[in-house]
Coordinates of C-alpha atoms in Angstrom, one line a residue:
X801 CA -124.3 22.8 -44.2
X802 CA -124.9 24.9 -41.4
X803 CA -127.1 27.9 -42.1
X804 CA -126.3 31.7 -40.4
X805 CA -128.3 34.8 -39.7
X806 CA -125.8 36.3 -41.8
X807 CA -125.1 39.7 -41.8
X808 CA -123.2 41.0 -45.2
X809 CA -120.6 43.7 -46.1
X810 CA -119.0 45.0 -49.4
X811 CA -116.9 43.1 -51.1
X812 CA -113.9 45.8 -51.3
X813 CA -113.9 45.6 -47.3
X814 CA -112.8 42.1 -46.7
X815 CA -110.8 42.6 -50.2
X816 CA -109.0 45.8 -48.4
X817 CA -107.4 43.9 -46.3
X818 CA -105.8 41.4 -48.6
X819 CA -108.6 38.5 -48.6
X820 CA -109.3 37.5 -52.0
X821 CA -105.2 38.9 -53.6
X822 CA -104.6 36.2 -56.4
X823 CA -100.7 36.0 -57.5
X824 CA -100.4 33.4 -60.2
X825 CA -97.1 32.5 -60.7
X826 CA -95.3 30.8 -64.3
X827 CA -94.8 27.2 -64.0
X828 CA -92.4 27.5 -66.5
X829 CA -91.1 24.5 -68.8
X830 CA -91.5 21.0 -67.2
X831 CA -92.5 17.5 -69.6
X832 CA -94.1 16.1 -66.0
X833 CA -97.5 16.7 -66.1
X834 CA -98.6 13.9 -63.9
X835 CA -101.0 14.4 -62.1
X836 CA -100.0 12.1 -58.7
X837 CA -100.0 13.4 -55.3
X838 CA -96.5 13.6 -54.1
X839 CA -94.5 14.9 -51.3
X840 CA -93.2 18.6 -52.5
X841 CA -91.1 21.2 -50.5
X842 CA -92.4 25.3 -50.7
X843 CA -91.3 28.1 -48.9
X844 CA -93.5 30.9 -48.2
X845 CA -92.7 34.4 -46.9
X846 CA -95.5 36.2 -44.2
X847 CA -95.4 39.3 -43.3
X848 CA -97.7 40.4 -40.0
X849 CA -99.6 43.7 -40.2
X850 CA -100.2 46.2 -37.6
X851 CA -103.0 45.5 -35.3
X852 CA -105.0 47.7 -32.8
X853 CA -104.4 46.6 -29.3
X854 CA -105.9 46.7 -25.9
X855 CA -105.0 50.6 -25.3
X856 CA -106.4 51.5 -29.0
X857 CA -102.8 51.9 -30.2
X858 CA -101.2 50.1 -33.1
X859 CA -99.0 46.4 -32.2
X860 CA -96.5 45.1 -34.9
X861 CA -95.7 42.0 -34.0
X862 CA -92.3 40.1 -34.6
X863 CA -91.9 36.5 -35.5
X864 CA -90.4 35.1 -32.2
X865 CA -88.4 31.8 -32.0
X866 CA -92.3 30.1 -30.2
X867 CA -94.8 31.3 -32.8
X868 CA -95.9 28.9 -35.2
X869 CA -98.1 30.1 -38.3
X870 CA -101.1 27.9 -39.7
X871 CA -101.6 27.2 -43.6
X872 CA -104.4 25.6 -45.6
X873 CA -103.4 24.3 -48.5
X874 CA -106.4 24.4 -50.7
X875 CA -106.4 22.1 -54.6
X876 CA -109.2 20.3 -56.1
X877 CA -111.4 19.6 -52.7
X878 CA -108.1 18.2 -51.0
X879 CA -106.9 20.0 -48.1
X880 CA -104.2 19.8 -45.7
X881 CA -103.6 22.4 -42.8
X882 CA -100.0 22.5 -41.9
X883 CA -98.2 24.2 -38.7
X884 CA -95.0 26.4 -39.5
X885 CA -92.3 27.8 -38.0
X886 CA -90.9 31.4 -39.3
X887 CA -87.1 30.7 -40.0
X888 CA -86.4 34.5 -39.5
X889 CA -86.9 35.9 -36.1
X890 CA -87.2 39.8 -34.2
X891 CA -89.2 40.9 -37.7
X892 CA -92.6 40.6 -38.8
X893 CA -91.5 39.3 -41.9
X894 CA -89.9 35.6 -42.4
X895 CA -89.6 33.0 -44.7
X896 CA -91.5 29.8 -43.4
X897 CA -90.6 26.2 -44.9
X898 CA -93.7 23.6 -45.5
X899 CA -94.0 20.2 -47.0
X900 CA -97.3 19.3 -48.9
X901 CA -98.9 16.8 -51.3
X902 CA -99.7 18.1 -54.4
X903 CA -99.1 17.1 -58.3
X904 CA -95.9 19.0 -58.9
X905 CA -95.8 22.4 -60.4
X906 CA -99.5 22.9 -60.2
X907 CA -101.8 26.0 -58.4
X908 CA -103.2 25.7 -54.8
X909 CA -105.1 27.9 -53.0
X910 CA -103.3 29.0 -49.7
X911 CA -104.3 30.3 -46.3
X912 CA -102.0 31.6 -43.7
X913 CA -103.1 32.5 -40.2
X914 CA -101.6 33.3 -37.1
X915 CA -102.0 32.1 -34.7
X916 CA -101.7 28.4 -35.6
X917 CA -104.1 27.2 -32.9
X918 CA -106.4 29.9 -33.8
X919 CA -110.3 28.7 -34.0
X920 CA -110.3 28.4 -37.6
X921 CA -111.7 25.7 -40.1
X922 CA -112.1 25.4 -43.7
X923 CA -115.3 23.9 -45.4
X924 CA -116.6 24.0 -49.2
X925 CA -114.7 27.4 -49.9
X926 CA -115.8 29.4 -46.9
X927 CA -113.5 29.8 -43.9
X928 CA -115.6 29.8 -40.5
X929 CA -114.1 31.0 -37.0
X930 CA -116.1 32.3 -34.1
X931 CA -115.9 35.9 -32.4
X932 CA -116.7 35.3 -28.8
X933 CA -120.1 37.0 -27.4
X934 CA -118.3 37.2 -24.0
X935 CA -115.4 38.6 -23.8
X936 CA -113.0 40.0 -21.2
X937 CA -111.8 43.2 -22.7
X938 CA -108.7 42.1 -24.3
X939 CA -107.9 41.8 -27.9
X940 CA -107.1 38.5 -28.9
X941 CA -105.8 38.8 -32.7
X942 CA -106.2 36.6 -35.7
X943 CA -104.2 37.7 -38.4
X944 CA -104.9 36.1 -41.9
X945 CA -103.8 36.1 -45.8
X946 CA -104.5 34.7 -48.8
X947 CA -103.1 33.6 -52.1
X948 CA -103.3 31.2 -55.0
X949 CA -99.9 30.2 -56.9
X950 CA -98.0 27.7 -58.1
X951 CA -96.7 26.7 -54.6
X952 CA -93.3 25.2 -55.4
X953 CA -92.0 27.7 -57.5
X954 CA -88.6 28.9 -57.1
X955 CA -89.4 32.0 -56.3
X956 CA -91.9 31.0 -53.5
X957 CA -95.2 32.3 -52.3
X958 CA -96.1 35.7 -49.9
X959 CA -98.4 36.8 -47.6
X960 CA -99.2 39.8 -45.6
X961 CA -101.6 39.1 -42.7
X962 CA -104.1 41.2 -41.4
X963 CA -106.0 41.3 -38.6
X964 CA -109.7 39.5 -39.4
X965 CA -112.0 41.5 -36.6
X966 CA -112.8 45.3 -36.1
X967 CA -112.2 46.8 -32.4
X968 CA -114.4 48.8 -30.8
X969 CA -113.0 50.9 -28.3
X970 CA -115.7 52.5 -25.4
X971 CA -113.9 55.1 -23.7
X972 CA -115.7 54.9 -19.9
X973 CA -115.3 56.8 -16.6
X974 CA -117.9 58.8 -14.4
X975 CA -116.1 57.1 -10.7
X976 CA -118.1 53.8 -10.9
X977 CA -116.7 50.3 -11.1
X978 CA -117.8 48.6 -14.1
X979 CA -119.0 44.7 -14.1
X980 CA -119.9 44.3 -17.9
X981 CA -120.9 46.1 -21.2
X982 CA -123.3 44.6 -23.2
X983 CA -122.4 46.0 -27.1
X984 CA -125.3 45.6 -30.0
X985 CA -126.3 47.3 -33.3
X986 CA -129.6 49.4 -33.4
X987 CA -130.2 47.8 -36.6
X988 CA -130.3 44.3 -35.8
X989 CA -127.4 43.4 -37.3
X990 CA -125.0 40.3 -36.3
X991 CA -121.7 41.5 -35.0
X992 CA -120.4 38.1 -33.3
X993 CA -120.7 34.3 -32.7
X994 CA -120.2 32.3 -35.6
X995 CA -118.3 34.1 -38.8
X996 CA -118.1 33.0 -42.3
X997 CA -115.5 34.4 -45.2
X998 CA -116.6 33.4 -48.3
X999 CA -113.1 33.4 -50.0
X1000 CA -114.3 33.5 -53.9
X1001 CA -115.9 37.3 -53.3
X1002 CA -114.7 38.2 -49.4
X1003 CA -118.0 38.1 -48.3
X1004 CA -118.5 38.2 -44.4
X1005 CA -121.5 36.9 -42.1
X1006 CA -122.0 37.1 -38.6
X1007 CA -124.6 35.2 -36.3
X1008 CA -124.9 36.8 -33.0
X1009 CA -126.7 40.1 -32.3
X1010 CA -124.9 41.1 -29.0
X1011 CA -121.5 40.7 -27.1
X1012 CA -121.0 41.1 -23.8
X1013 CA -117.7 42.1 -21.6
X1014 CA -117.5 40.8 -18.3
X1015 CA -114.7 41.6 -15.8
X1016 CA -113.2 39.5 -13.0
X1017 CA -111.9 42.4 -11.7
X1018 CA -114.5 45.2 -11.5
X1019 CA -112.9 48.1 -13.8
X1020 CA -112.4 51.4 -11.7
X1021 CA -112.7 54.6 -13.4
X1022 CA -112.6 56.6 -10.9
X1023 CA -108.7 58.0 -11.8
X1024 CA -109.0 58.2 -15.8
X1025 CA -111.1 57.3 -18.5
X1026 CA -110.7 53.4 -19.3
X1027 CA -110.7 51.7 -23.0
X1028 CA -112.9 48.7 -23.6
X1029 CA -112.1 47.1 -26.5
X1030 CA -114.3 44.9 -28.0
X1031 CA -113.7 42.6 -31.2
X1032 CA -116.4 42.6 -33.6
X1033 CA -117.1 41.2 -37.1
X1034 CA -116.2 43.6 -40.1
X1035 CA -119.8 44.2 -40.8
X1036 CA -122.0 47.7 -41.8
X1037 CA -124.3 49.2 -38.7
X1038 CA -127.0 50.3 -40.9
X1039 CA -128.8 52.5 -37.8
X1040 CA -125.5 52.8 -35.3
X1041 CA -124.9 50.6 -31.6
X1042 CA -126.2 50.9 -28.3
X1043 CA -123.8 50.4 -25.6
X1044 CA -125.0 49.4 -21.7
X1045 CA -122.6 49.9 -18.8
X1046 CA -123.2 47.7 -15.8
X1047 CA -121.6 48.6 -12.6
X1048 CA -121.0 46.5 -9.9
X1049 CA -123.8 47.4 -7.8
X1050 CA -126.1 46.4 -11.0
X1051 CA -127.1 50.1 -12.1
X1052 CA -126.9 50.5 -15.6
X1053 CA -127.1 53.3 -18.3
X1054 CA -126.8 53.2 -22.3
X1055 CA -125.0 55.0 -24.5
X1056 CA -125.7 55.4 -28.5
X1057 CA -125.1 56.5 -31.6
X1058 CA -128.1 56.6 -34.8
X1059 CA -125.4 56.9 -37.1
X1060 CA -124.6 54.6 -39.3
X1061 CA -121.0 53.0 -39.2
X1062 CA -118.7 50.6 -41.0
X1063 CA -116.5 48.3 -39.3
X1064 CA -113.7 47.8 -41.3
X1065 CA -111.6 44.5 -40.7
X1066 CA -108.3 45.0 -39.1
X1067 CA -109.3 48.6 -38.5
X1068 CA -111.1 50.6 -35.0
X1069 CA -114.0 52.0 -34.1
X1070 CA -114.1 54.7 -31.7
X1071 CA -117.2 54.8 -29.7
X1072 CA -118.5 57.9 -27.9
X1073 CA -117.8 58.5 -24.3
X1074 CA -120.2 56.2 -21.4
X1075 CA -120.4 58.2 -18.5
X1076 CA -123.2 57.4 -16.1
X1077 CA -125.4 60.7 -15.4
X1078 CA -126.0 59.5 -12.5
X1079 CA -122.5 59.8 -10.8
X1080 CA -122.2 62.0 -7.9
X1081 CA -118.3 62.3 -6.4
X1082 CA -118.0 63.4 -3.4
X1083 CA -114.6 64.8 -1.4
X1084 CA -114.1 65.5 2.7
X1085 CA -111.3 67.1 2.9
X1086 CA -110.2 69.7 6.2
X1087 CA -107.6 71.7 4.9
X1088 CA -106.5 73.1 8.0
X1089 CA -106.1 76.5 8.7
X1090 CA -103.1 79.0 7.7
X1091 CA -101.3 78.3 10.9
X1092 CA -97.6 79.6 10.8
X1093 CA -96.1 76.9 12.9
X1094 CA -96.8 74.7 10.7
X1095 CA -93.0 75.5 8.9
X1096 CA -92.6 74.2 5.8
X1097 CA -96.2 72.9 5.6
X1098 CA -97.7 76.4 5.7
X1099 CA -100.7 77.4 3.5
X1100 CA -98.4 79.5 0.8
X1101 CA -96.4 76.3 0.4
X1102 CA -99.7 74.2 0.2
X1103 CA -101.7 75.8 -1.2
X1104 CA -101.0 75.5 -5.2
X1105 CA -101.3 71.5 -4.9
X1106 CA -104.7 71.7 -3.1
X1107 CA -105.5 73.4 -6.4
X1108 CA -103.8 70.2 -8.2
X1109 CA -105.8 67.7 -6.0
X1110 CA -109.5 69.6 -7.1
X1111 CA -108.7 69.9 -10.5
X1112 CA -107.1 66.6 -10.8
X1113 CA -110.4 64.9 -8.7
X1114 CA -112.8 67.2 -10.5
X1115 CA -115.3 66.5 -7.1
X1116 CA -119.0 67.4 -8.1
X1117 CA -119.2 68.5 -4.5
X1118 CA -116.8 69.4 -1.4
X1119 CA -116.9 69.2 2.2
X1120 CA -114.2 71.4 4.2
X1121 CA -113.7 71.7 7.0
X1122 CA -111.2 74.5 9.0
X1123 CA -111.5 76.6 5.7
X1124 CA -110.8 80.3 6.8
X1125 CA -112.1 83.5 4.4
X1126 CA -108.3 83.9 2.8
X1127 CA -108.6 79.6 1.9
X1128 CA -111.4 79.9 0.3
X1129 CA -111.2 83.0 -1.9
X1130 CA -108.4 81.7 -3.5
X1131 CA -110.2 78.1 -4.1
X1132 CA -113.0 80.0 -5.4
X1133 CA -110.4 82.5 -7.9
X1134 CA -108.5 78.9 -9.2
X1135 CA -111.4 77.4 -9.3
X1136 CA -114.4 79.3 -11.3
X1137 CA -116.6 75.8 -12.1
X1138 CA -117.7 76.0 -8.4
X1139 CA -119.5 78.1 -6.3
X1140 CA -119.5 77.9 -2.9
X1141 CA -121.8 78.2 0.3
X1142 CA -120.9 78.3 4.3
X1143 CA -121.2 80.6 7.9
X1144 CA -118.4 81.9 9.7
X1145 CA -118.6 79.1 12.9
X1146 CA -118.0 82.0 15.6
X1147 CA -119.9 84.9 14.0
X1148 CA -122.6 83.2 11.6
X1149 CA -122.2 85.2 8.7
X1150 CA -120.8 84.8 5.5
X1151 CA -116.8 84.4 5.3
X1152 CA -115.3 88.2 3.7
X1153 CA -113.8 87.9 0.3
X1154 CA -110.0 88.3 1.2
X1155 CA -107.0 87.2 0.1
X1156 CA -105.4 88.8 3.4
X1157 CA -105.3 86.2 6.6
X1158 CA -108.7 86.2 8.4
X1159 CA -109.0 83.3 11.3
X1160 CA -112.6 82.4 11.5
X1161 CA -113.2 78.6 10.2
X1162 CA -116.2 78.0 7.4
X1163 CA -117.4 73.9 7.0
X1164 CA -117.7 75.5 3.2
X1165 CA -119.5 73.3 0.8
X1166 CA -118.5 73.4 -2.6
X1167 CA -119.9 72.2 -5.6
X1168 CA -119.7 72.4 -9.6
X1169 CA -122.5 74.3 -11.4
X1170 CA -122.2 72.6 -14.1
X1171 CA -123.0 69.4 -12.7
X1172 CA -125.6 70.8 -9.7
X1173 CA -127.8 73.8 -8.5
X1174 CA -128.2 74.7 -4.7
X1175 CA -131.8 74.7 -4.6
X1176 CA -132.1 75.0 -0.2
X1177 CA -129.1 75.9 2.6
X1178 CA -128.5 76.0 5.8
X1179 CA -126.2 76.1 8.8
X1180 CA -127.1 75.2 12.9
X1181 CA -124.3 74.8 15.5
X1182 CA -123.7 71.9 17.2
X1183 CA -124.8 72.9 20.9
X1184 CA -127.3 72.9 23.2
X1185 CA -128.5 76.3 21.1
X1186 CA -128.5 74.8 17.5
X1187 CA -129.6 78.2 15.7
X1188 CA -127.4 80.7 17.0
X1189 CA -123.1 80.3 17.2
X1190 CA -122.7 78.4 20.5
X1191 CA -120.2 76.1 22.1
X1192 CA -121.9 72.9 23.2
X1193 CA -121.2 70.6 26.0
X1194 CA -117.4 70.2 26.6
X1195 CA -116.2 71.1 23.3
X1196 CA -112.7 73.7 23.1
X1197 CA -114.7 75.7 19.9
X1198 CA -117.8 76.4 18.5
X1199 CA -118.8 74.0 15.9
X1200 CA -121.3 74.2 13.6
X1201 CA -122.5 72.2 10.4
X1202 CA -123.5 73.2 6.7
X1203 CA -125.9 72.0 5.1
X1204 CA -127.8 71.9 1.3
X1205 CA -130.3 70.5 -0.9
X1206 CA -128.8 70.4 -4.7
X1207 CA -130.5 69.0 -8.3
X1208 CA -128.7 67.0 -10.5
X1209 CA -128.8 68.8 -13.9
X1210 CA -129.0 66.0 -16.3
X1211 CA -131.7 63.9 -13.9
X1212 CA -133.3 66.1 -11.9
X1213 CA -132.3 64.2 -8.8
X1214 CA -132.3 66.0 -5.8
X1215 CA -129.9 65.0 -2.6
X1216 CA -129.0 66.6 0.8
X1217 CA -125.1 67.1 1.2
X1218 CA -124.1 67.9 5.0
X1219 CA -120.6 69.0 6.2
X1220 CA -119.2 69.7 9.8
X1221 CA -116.3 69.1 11.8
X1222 CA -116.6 67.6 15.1
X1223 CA -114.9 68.7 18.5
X1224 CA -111.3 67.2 18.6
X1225 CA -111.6 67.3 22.7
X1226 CA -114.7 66.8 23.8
X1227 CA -115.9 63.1 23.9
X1228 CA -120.0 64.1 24.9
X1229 CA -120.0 66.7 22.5
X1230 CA -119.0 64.6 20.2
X1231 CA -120.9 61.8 21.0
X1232 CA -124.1 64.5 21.5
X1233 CA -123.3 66.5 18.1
X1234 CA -123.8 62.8 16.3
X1235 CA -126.8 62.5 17.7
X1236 CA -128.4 66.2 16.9
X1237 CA -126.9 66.0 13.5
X1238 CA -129.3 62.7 12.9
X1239 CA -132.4 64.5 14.3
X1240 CA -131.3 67.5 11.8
X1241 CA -131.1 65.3 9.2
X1242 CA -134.1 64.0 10.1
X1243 CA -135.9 67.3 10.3
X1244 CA -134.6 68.6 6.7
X1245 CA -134.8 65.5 4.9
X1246 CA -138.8 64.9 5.3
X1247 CA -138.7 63.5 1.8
X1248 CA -136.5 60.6 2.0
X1249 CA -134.1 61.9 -0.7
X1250 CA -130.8 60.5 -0.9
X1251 CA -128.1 62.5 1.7
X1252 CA -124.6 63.1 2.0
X1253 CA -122.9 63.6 5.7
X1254 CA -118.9 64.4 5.3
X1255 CA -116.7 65.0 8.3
X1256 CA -113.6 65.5 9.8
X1257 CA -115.6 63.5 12.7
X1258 CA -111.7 63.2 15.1
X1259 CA -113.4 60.0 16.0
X1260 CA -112.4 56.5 14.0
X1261 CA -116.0 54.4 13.5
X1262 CA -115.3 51.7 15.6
X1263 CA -116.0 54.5 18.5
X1264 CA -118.9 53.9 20.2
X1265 CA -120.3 57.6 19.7
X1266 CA -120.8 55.9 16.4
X1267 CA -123.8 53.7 17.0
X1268 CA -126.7 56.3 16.5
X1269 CA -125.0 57.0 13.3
X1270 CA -124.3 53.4 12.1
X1271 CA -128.3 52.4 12.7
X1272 CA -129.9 55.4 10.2
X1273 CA -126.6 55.7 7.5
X1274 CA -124.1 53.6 5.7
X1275 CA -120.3 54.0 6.2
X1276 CA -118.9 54.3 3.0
X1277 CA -115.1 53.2 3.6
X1278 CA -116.9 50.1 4.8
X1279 CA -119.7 49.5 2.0
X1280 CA -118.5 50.7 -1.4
X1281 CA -116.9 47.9 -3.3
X1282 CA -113.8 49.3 -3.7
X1283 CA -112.0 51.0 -0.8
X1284 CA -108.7 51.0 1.6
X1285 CA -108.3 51.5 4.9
X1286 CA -106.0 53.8 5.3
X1287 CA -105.5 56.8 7.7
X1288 CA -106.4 59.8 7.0
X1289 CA -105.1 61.6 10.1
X1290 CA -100.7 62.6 8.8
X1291 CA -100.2 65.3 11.0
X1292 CA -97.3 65.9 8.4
X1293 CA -95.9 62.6 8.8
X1294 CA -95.5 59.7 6.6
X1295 CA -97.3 57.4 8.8
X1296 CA -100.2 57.4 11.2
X1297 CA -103.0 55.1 12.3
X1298 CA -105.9 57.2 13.0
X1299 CA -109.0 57.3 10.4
X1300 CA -110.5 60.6 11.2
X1301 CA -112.3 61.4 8.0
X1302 CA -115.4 60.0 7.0
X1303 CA -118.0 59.8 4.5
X1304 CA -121.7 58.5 5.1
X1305 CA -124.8 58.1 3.2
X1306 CA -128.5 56.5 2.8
X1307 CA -131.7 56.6 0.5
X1308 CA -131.6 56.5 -2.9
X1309 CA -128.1 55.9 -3.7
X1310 CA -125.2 53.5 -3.5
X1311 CA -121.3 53.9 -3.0
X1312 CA -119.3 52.2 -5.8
X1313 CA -115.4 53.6 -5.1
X1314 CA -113.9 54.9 -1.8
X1315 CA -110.3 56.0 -1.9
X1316 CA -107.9 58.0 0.7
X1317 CA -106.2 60.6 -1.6
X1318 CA -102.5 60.5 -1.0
X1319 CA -100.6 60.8 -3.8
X1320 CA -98.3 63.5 -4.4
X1321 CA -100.3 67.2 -6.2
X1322 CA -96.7 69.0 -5.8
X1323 CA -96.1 69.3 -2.3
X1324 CA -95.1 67.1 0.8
X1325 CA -98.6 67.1 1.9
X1326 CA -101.8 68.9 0.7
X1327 CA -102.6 69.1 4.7
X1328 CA -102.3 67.6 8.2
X1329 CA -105.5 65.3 6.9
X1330 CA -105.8 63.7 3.4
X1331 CA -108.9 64.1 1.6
X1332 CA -111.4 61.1 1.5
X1333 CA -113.4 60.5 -2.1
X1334 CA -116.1 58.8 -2.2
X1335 CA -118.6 57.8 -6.0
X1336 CA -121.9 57.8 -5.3
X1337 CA -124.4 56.0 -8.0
X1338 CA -128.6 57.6 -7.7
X1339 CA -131.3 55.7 -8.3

């Protein structure tokens, strides 16, 4: 007989769940005590437990017309596994019928499982199933029970059945798409593969050290924080679990616990939260100015679901682009977890703190302290005069570009993030502004470290002022994994065709999700653009 790498548990676990229950009942008077093998009729009543299910909530299932229970029917070293069908239906409890050899009006040993094509076999008092090392993220249930009786009594047999496998659930987000989790106990311990219930004492054993979930679909987190659930055997982890996460791009971080744990059959685990440290989200957004002609779409009316889209996103760091001094006080009063940095484009000083209307634009960066520090900043126009406020080559406005060098508080990382807004007119100065803002990048970014250039650029990518750009940095709409293509450009409308907004990147770092925000934060629209998110992994 095969021999496991067994792992073992307390007794009163795999008895907890009903394992191991012996109901003996009278035989009563009879004068037949042969002891031939004949054809006898039983009926049986199973009742299903609760379960955990994919979302970490509880599932009662009810017997349905389709289901068909599994019995072993367990005397002497003879065995017969029978397939029955509940005769009640819409309830978790039903009486079953089953026909069986056995001497009349003696004991059996019976186990009832569902479901009937489950992976389950029965060999020298030990049942023997297999928890799958790979798995997909789903829980796939196998509820069992067990009894010993006289199993053609009158009064019939019953069973509750209870799920065999613990769930782990790994709560994940951070904006990354997921590939696989790899799950395994600090302590060595088996937690999958082949299982064995020894049914005289409930003891459990495991043979695998590791299980793996693997998604055909990469899992995106970048909206919510996403369950894994991952079935386990019921076993004790003496010294905790290590969880890896795996995103798509094959960057990977651990979380873990030292503590030690019991997985309880039929019961959950919840693990602690996997966020990668190394996530950097990243918004362009231009917000457009407090123009009053705008009618129903002015600022006032706007405003309060710009608010929703931040705190909904929770960006580590923002781009913006037409923000004037009254915008961006009252982003920085709703929004005390980031600080902000930027120069007036026409005066090249610091926007006033005013909640009154003030015209001058600011490309304002803003970021979460939490997350980041501002380390190095800057600001140069985009004009044949890059350090003082100019208007360059046949551009309508000045235009300038902000700039800054943050560290990542939990890695130490450092990255450059720049922001501008080019000229919605002027083809060469647009054309000539892509070009300077490379050399600047260039000229700041002696080291090599991973940068960040967001834009309202009024130019889609396919333009050819785009070529000096597309040689030295990656377009994330066009790289990342997961992305759309939709416009960005509304001008209040429901429709347009123009992708204005843009986010690109290089060194260091890869894009994992980019996504055109434009769902509804409590107002028509946010703006005449809608923001562009893109999640950046560092390495």
């Amino acid at each position: 007989m095969k021999r496991f790498s067994l792992n073992k548990i307390r007794k009163s676990i795999w008895f907890g769940i009903g394992f191991g229950m012996t109901a003996y009942f009278m035989a009563g008077c009879s004068d037949n005590d042969s002891s031939e093998y004949i054809e006898l009729a039983a009926k049986i009543t199973l009742t299903q437990s609760e379960y955990y299910n994919n979302e970490g909530e509880t599932t009662l299932h009810p017997w349905t017309r389709d289901d068909k229970a599994g019995i072993f029917v367990i005397r002497d070293n003879f065995l017969q596994k029978i397939n029955i069908s509940p005769i009640q239906t819409q309830s978790p409890k039903s009486l079953f019928l089953l026909n069986f050899k056995a001497p009349k009006h003696s004991n059996a040993t019976l186990v009832a499982f569902y479901p009937a094509d489950a992976n389950l076999i029965y060999e020298d008092d030990i049942l023997k199933t297999t928890i799958p090392t790979t798995q997909t993220g789903t829980v796939a249930p196998l509820l069992i029970g067990q009894t010993t009786g006289r199993i053609d009594s009158y009064e019939g047999l019953h069973m509750e059945l209870k799920h065999l496998f613990n769930t782990m659930y790994i709560p994940v987000w951070g904006s990354h798409a997921i590939a696989k989790a790899v799950i395994q106990a600090n302590g060595g311990e088996a937690i999958a593969g082949e299982t064995s219930i020894r049914l005289k004492d409930g003891v459990i054993c495991a043979s695998e050290k590791s299980v793996t979930v693997k998604f055909s679909t990469p899992l995106d987190c970048s909206a919510e924080i996403k369950l894994i659930p991952v079935m386990l055997a019921p076993v004790t982890l003496s010294q905790g679990y290590s969880v890896t996460i795996y995103d798509i791009n094959g960057i990977s971080y651990t979380v873990s616990s030292d503590k030690p744990i019991t997985l309880t059959a039929g019961g959950k685990a919840d693990a602690d939260e996997a966020r990668s440290p190394y996530v950097i989200e990243t918004i362009s957004f231009n917000i457009r100015v407090d123009n009053p002609s705008d009618g129903d779409n002015i600022w006032k009316n706007r405003k309060q679901a710009v608010i929703t889209m931040i705190n909904r996103q929770q960006p580590t760091i923002m781009g913006l682009q037409e923000a004037q001094p009254h915008q961006i006080t009252y982003l920085a009063k709703q929004c005390p977890e980031y600080a902000w940095y930027g120069l007036g484009r026409d005066t090249g000083e610091a926007p006033p703190k005013t909640e009154t209307y003030a015209s001058e634009e600011c490309m304002a960066i803003f970021f979460q302290t939490s997350i980041v520090e501002m380390l190095d900043k800057g600001t140069f126009w985009l004009s044949e005069t890059p350090n003082i406020p100019s208007k360059g080559w046949d551009a309508n406005y000045n235009r300038s570009c902000t700039w800054a060098l943050f560290r990542q508080k939990t890695t130490g990382k450092r990255f450059y993030f720049f922001n501008t807004h080019l000229d919605n007119s002027g083809a060469v100065a647009r054309k000539e502004s892509i070009k300077l803002i490379i050399n600047k990048i260039e000229e700041v970014n002696s080291e090599q470290l991973p940068v960040f250039l967001t834009a309202d650029f009024n130019s889609d990518t396919d333009e050819s002022c785009f070529n000096p750009l597309h040689q030295v940095m990656k377009d994330a709409r066009a790289t990342a994994p997961v992305t759309d293509q939709e416009a960005t450009y509304n001008g209040y409308k429901t429709s347009g065709t123009r992708k204005l907004d843009h986010i690109f990147y290089d060194n260091g770092c890869v894009a994992s999700i980019f996504q055109t925000l434009k769902e509804n934060y409590g107002a028509p629209y946010i703006s005449d653009h809608y923001p562009v998110r893109t999640c950046f992994v560092l390495f």
